[in-house]
């Protein structure tokens, strides 16, 4: 794959989103719990990153880490679903296949609340780890099938931890996906010329609660709210100057679902609700389809 360091080159399409706004906002919630690697689940190693770095020796079951993840689905999910409903904010839930397989009723509750279910890999792992095209294709297919059975939705989108493999985008095209989100390089969707059947809907790791788990990131919940507010201010100003934009805001059930960090979720939802008439709040599949209709036919 040749790196594209130019993108739109400062010449953005004359795009308005379906409600007439220039700025689209995508709220993303990651449902990974039960799909992280755990020795207790038969995986060769346990996930090291959580509230603290695990001190359990490699190859030994880490029940503490299992419980840190389980908090997300046992408690965080319901707190976050209720807030999304109260503020009438649509979201895309990135779902790992094994997580859905183990708790299909939870994925069903997400879909019943009106949110999009997208593929986040079978396991919470980089797809760059795959050593064969066939293995990755099989995991993509069973992930989509498992999510579809639990939610009644055929997933249209994909995003994995870390990075795609060299086969991922071709496989997504073959399996009928609408978009991929493994891209951090733009403020607007675009087309990958090598894979014209897909819309690339970029994601972001700065406006993301995972930074609570990194030493150069957020500490207090209000810090994320302020950071997202600054991003909204900049992108709204650019939108008012005629430049179409997309803002991605990412959350995790076990991170922002905790009471001490929940304000990082609800405070942002409050801002988005207050700005509703200046934004297009949409699920990622809707963003991909709207972009394809408005921009891609003309190249």
Short mmCIF file of N, CA, C and O in Angstrom, two decimals, residues 157-234:
data_model
loop_
_atom_site.label_atom_id
_atom_site.label_comp_id
_atom_site.label_asym_id
_atom_site.label_seq_id
_atom_site.Cartn_x
_atom_site.Cartn_y
_atom_site.Cartn_z
N UNK A 157 -19.98 -1.89 8.77
CA UNK A 157 -18.71 -1.24 9.01
C UNK A 157 -17.73 -2.08 9.79
O UNK A 157 -18.09 -3.07 10.43
N UNK A 158 -16.47 -1.66 9.75
CA UNK A 158 -15.38 -2.39 10.38
C UNK A 158 -14.38 -1.42 10.99
O UNK A 158 -14.06 -0.38 10.41
N UNK A 159 -13.87 -1.80 12.16
CA UNK A 159 -12.71 -1.15 12.76
C UNK A 159 -12.08 -2.15 13.71
O UNK A 159 -12.78 -2.76 14.53
N UNK A 160 -10.78 -2.34 13.62
CA UNK A 160 -10.09 -3.25 14.52
C UNK A 160 -9.10 -2.49 15.39
O UNK A 160 -8.69 -1.37 15.07
N UNK A 161 -8.72 -3.11 16.47
CA UNK A 161 -7.65 -2.58 17.31
C UNK A 161 -6.38 -2.48 16.49
O UNK A 161 -6.07 -3.33 15.67
N UNK A 162 -5.62 -1.43 16.68
CA UNK A 162 -4.31 -1.33 16.03
C UNK A 162 -4.43 -1.02 14.55
O UNK A 162 -4.77 0.10 14.17
N UNK A 163 -4.16 -2.01 13.71
CA UNK A 163 -4.11 -1.77 12.27
C UNK A 163 -4.64 -2.96 11.50
O UNK A 163 -4.66 -4.09 11.98
N UNK A 164 -5.09 -2.67 10.28
CA UNK A 164 -5.51 -3.71 9.35
C UNK A 164 -4.31 -4.52 8.86
O UNK A 164 -3.16 -4.07 8.95
N UNK A 165 -4.61 -5.68 8.29
CA UNK A 165 -3.59 -6.44 7.57
C UNK A 165 -3.56 -5.95 6.12
O UNK A 165 -4.39 -5.13 5.70
N UNK A 166 -2.67 -6.52 5.34
CA UNK A 166 -2.62 -6.14 3.92
C UNK A 166 -3.81 -6.70 3.14
O UNK A 166 -4.03 -6.32 1.99
N UNK A 167 -4.54 -7.62 3.79
CA UNK A 167 -5.69 -8.23 3.11
C UNK A 167 -7.02 -7.61 3.53
O UNK A 167 -8.04 -7.82 2.87
N UNK A 168 -7.05 -6.88 4.62
CA UNK A 168 -8.33 -6.52 5.25
C UNK A 168 -9.28 -5.82 4.29
O UNK A 168 -10.46 -6.21 4.17
N UNK A 169 -8.84 -4.78 3.64
CA UNK A 169 -9.77 -3.99 2.82
C UNK A 169 -10.33 -4.79 1.65
O UNK A 169 -11.52 -4.67 1.31
N UNK A 170 -9.51 -5.62 1.05
CA UNK A 170 -10.01 -6.47 -0.02
C UNK A 170 -11.06 -7.44 0.49
O UNK A 170 -12.08 -7.68 -0.18
N UNK A 171 -10.84 -7.99 1.67
CA UNK A 171 -11.81 -8.91 2.26
C UNK A 171 -13.11 -8.19 2.60
O UNK A 171 -14.20 -8.75 2.40
N UNK A 172 -13.00 -6.98 3.11
CA UNK A 172 -14.21 -6.22 3.43
C UNK A 172 -15.04 -5.96 2.18
O UNK A 172 -16.28 -6.09 2.20
N UNK A 173 -14.37 -5.62 1.08
CA UNK A 173 -15.09 -5.44 -0.19
C UNK A 173 -15.78 -6.74 -0.60
O UNK A 173 -16.97 -6.75 -0.97
N UNK A 174 -15.05 -7.84 -0.54
CA UNK A 174 -15.60 -9.12 -0.97
C UNK A 174 -16.80 -9.53 -0.13
O UNK A 174 -17.74 -10.15 -0.64
N UNK A 175 -16.78 -9.19 1.15
CA UNK A 175 -17.85 -9.61 2.05
C UNK A 175 -18.97 -8.58 2.14
O UNK A 175 -19.90 -8.73 2.95
N UNK A 176 -18.92 -7.53 1.33
CA UNK A 176 -20.04 -6.61 1.22
C UNK A 176 -20.13 -5.52 2.26
O UNK A 176 -21.21 -4.94 2.46
N UNK A 177 -19.02 -5.19 2.92
CA UNK A 177 -19.03 -4.09 3.87
C UNK A 177 -19.12 -2.75 3.14
O UNK A 177 -18.63 -2.61 2.02
N UNK A 178 -19.72 -1.78 3.80
CA UNK A 178 -19.85 -0.43 3.24
C UNK A 178 -18.63 0.42 3.54
O UNK A 178 -18.20 1.21 2.68
N UNK A 179 -18.07 0.27 4.74
CA UNK A 179 -16.97 1.16 5.13
C UNK A 179 -15.97 0.47 6.06
O UNK A 179 -16.27 -0.53 6.70
N UNK A 180 -14.78 1.04 6.08
CA UNK A 180 -13.77 0.71 7.07
C UNK A 180 -13.41 1.98 7.82
O UNK A 180 -13.50 3.08 7.26
N UNK A 181 -13.03 1.83 9.07
CA UNK A 181 -12.67 3.00 9.88
C UNK A 181 -11.23 2.94 10.39
O UNK A 181 -10.84 3.77 11.20
N UNK A 182 -10.45 1.99 9.92
CA UNK A 182 -9.03 1.97 10.31
C UNK A 182 -8.26 3.00 9.51
O UNK A 182 -7.57 2.70 8.54
N UNK A 183 -8.43 4.24 9.92
CA UNK A 183 -7.75 5.38 9.32
C UNK A 183 -7.78 6.50 10.34
O UNK A 183 -8.81 6.72 10.98
N UNK A 184 -6.67 7.17 10.49
CA UNK A 184 -6.56 8.26 11.47
C UNK A 184 -6.02 9.53 10.80
O UNK A 184 -5.45 10.39 11.47
N UNK A 185 -6.22 9.63 9.48
CA UNK A 185 -5.45 10.59 8.70
C UNK A 185 -6.27 11.71 8.08
O UNK A 185 -5.76 12.43 7.22
N UNK A 186 -7.51 11.90 8.48
CA UNK A 186 -8.29 12.98 7.87
C UNK A 186 -9.46 13.35 8.75
O UNK A 186 -9.82 12.61 9.68
N UNK A 187 -10.05 14.51 8.44
CA UNK A 187 -11.26 14.97 9.12
C UNK A 187 -12.49 14.79 8.25
O UNK A 187 -13.54 15.39 8.51
N UNK A 188 -12.38 13.96 7.22
CA UNK A 188 -13.48 13.74 6.29
C UNK A 188 -13.33 12.34 5.69
O UNK A 188 -12.20 11.88 5.48
N UNK A 189 -14.42 11.64 5.43
CA UNK A 189 -14.30 10.36 4.73
C UNK A 189 -13.65 10.53 3.37
O UNK A 189 -13.61 11.63 2.80
N UNK A 190 -13.17 9.42 2.82
CA UNK A 190 -12.56 9.46 1.50
C UNK A 190 -12.61 8.07 0.89
O UNK A 190 -13.01 7.10 1.53
N UNK A 191 -12.17 7.98 -0.35
CA UNK A 191 -12.12 6.71 -1.05
C UNK A 191 -10.67 6.27 -1.18
O UNK A 191 -9.78 7.06 -1.51
N UNK A 192 -10.41 5.00 -0.92
CA UNK A 192 -9.12 4.38 -1.18
C UNK A 192 -9.15 3.89 -2.63
O UNK A 192 -9.92 2.98 -2.96
N UNK A 193 -8.34 4.47 -3.52
CA UNK A 193 -8.41 4.07 -4.94
C UNK A 193 -8.19 2.58 -5.15
O UNK A 193 -8.71 2.02 -6.13
N UNK A 194 -7.46 1.93 -4.27
CA UNK A 194 -7.22 0.50 -4.42
C UNK A 194 -8.44 -0.33 -4.05
O UNK A 194 -8.51 -1.52 -4.40
N UNK A 195 -9.36 0.28 -3.33
CA UNK A 195 -10.56 -0.45 -2.88
C UNK A 195 -11.78 0.46 -3.05
O UNK A 195 -12.38 0.92 -2.07
N UNK A 196 -12.17 0.73 -4.28
CA UNK A 196 -13.24 1.71 -4.55
C UNK A 196 -14.60 1.29 -4.03
O UNK A 196 -15.50 2.13 -3.94
N UNK A 197 -14.77 0.03 -3.66
CA UNK A 197 -16.05 -0.39 -3.12
C UNK A 197 -16.27 -0.01 -1.68
O UNK A 197 -17.38 -0.20 -1.15
N UNK A 198 -15.24 0.51 -1.01
CA UNK A 198 -15.34 0.90 0.39
C UNK A 198 -15.25 2.40 0.55
O UNK A 198 -14.50 3.06 -0.17
N UNK A 199 -15.98 2.93 1.53
CA UNK A 199 -15.75 4.30 2.00
C UNK A 199 -14.85 4.20 3.24
O UNK A 199 -15.09 3.37 4.11
N UNK A 200 -13.83 5.01 3.29
CA UNK A 200 -12.98 5.09 4.47
C UNK A 200 -13.55 6.19 5.36
O UNK A 200 -13.57 7.37 4.97
N UNK A 201 -14.06 5.82 6.51
CA UNK A 201 -14.62 6.77 7.48
C UNK A 201 -13.61 6.86 8.62
O UNK A 201 -13.58 5.99 9.50
N UNK A 202 -12.74 7.87 8.62
CA UNK A 202 -11.64 7.91 9.60
C UNK A 202 -12.16 7.91 11.04
O UNK A 202 -13.26 8.39 11.33
N UNK A 203 -11.33 7.40 11.92
CA UNK A 203 -11.59 7.36 13.35
C UNK A 203 -10.58 8.28 14.02
O UNK A 203 -9.75 8.91 13.35
N UNK A 204 -10.63 8.41 15.34
CA UNK A 204 -9.69 9.28 16.05
C UNK A 204 -9.37 8.67 17.41
O UNK A 204 -10.24 8.09 18.06
N UNK A 205 -8.13 8.82 17.83
CA UNK A 205 -7.69 8.32 19.13
C UNK A 205 -7.40 9.43 20.13
O UNK A 205 -7.05 9.14 21.27
N UNK A 206 -7.56 10.68 19.71
CA UNK A 206 -7.34 11.78 20.67
C UNK A 206 -8.63 12.11 21.41
O UNK A 206 -8.62 12.24 22.64
N UNK A 207 -9.75 12.18 20.70
CA UNK A 207 -11.06 12.39 21.33
C UNK A 207 -11.62 11.03 21.71
O UNK A 207 -12.69 10.61 21.23
N UNK A 208 -10.93 10.35 22.60
CA UNK A 208 -11.21 8.95 22.89
C UNK A 208 -10.87 8.68 24.35
O UNK A 208 -9.80 9.07 24.83
N UNK A 209 -11.78 8.00 25.04
CA UNK A 209 -11.56 7.77 26.47
C UNK A 209 -10.45 6.78 26.77
O UNK A 209 -10.05 6.62 27.92
N UNK A 210 -9.91 6.11 25.75
CA UNK A 210 -8.74 5.26 25.98
C UNK A 210 -7.57 6.06 26.54
O UNK A 210 -6.67 5.51 27.19
N UNK A 211 -7.59 7.37 26.34
CA UNK A 211 -6.51 8.21 26.85
C UNK A 211 -6.54 8.31 28.37
O UNK A 211 -5.58 8.78 28.98
N UNK A 212 -7.62 7.86 29.01
CA UNK A 212 -7.59 7.74 30.47
C UNK A 212 -6.63 6.63 30.90
O UNK A 212 -6.18 6.60 32.05
N UNK A 213 -6.33 5.70 30.00
CA UNK A 213 -5.45 4.59 30.31
C UNK A 213 -4.01 4.83 29.84
O UNK A 213 -3.19 3.92 29.89
N UNK A 214 -3.73 6.05 29.39
CA UNK A 214 -2.38 6.36 28.92
C UNK A 214 -1.80 7.50 29.75
O UNK A 214 -2.52 8.42 30.15
N UNK A 215 -0.51 7.46 30.03
CA UNK A 215 0.09 8.46 30.93
C UNK A 215 0.09 9.88 30.38
O UNK A 215 0.20 10.83 31.13
N UNK A 216 -0.04 10.04 29.06
CA UNK A 216 -0.08 11.39 28.48
C UNK A 216 -1.51 11.81 28.17
O UNK A 216 -1.74 12.69 27.36
N UNK A 217 -2.49 11.19 28.86
CA UNK A 217 -3.88 11.43 28.51
C UNK A 217 -4.68 12.12 29.59
O UNK A 217 -4.15 12.92 30.37
N UNK A 218 -5.96 11.80 29.64
CA UNK A 218 -6.88 12.43 30.57
C UNK A 218 -6.76 11.81 31.96
O UNK A 218 -6.50 10.61 32.09
N UNK A 219 -6.97 12.63 32.98
CA UNK A 219 -7.01 12.16 34.36
C UNK A 219 -8.41 12.34 34.93
O UNK A 219 -9.04 11.40 35.40
N UNK A 220 -8.91 13.58 34.90
CA UNK A 220 -10.25 13.88 35.38
C UNK A 220 -11.23 13.85 34.21
O UNK A 220 -10.88 14.19 33.07
N UNK A 221 -12.47 13.47 34.49
CA UNK A 221 -13.48 13.36 33.43
C UNK A 221 -13.65 14.68 32.67
O UNK A 221 -13.82 14.68 31.45
N UNK A 222 -13.59 15.79 33.41
CA UNK A 222 -13.79 17.09 32.77
C UNK A 222 -12.74 17.41 31.73
O UNK A 222 -13.00 18.22 30.81
N UNK A 223 -11.58 16.80 31.83
CA UNK A 223 -10.53 17.07 30.84
C UNK A 223 -10.94 16.57 29.46
O UNK A 223 -10.67 17.23 28.45
N UNK A 224 -11.59 15.42 29.41
CA UNK A 224 -12.06 14.94 28.11
C UNK A 224 -13.20 15.81 27.59
O UNK A 224 -13.26 16.11 26.39
N UNK A 225 -14.11 16.21 28.46
CA UNK A 225 -15.20 17.08 28.04
C UNK A 225 -14.65 18.38 27.45
O UNK A 225 -15.08 18.83 26.38
N UNK A 226 -13.66 18.97 28.10
CA UNK A 226 -13.06 20.21 27.60
C UNK A 226 -12.33 19.98 26.29
O UNK A 226 -12.38 20.81 25.37
N UNK A 227 -11.65 18.85 26.18
CA UNK A 227 -10.90 18.56 24.95
C UNK A 227 -11.86 18.42 23.77
O UNK A 227 -11.63 18.97 22.69
N UNK A 228 -12.95 17.66 23.97
CA UNK A 228 -13.93 17.50 22.90
C UNK A 228 -14.58 18.84 22.58
O UNK A 228 -14.84 19.15 21.40
N UNK A 229 -14.83 19.66 23.59
CA UNK A 229 -15.39 20.98 23.36
C UNK A 229 -14.49 21.82 22.46
O UNK A 229 -14.95 22.52 21.55
N UNK A 230 -13.18 21.76 22.72
CA UNK A 230 -12.23 22.49 21.88
C UNK A 230 -12.28 21.98 20.44
O UNK A 230 -12.23 22.78 19.48
N UNK A 231 -12.36 20.67 20.27
CA UNK A 231 -12.44 20.11 18.92
C UNK A 231 -13.72 20.58 18.22
O UNK A 231 -13.70 20.92 17.03
N UNK A 232 -14.83 20.58 18.94
CA UNK A 232 -16.08 21.06 18.36
C UNK A 232 -15.97 22.52 17.94
O UNK A 232 -16.44 22.90 16.86
N UNK A 233 -15.35 23.33 18.77
CA UNK A 233 -15.21 24.75 18.44
C UNK A 233 -14.43 24.94 17.15
O UNK A 233 -14.82 25.72 16.27
N UNK A 234 -13.33 24.23 17.00
CA UNK A 234 -12.49 24.37 15.81
C UNK A 234 -13.23 23.88 14.56
O UNK A 234 -13.27 24.57 13.53
#
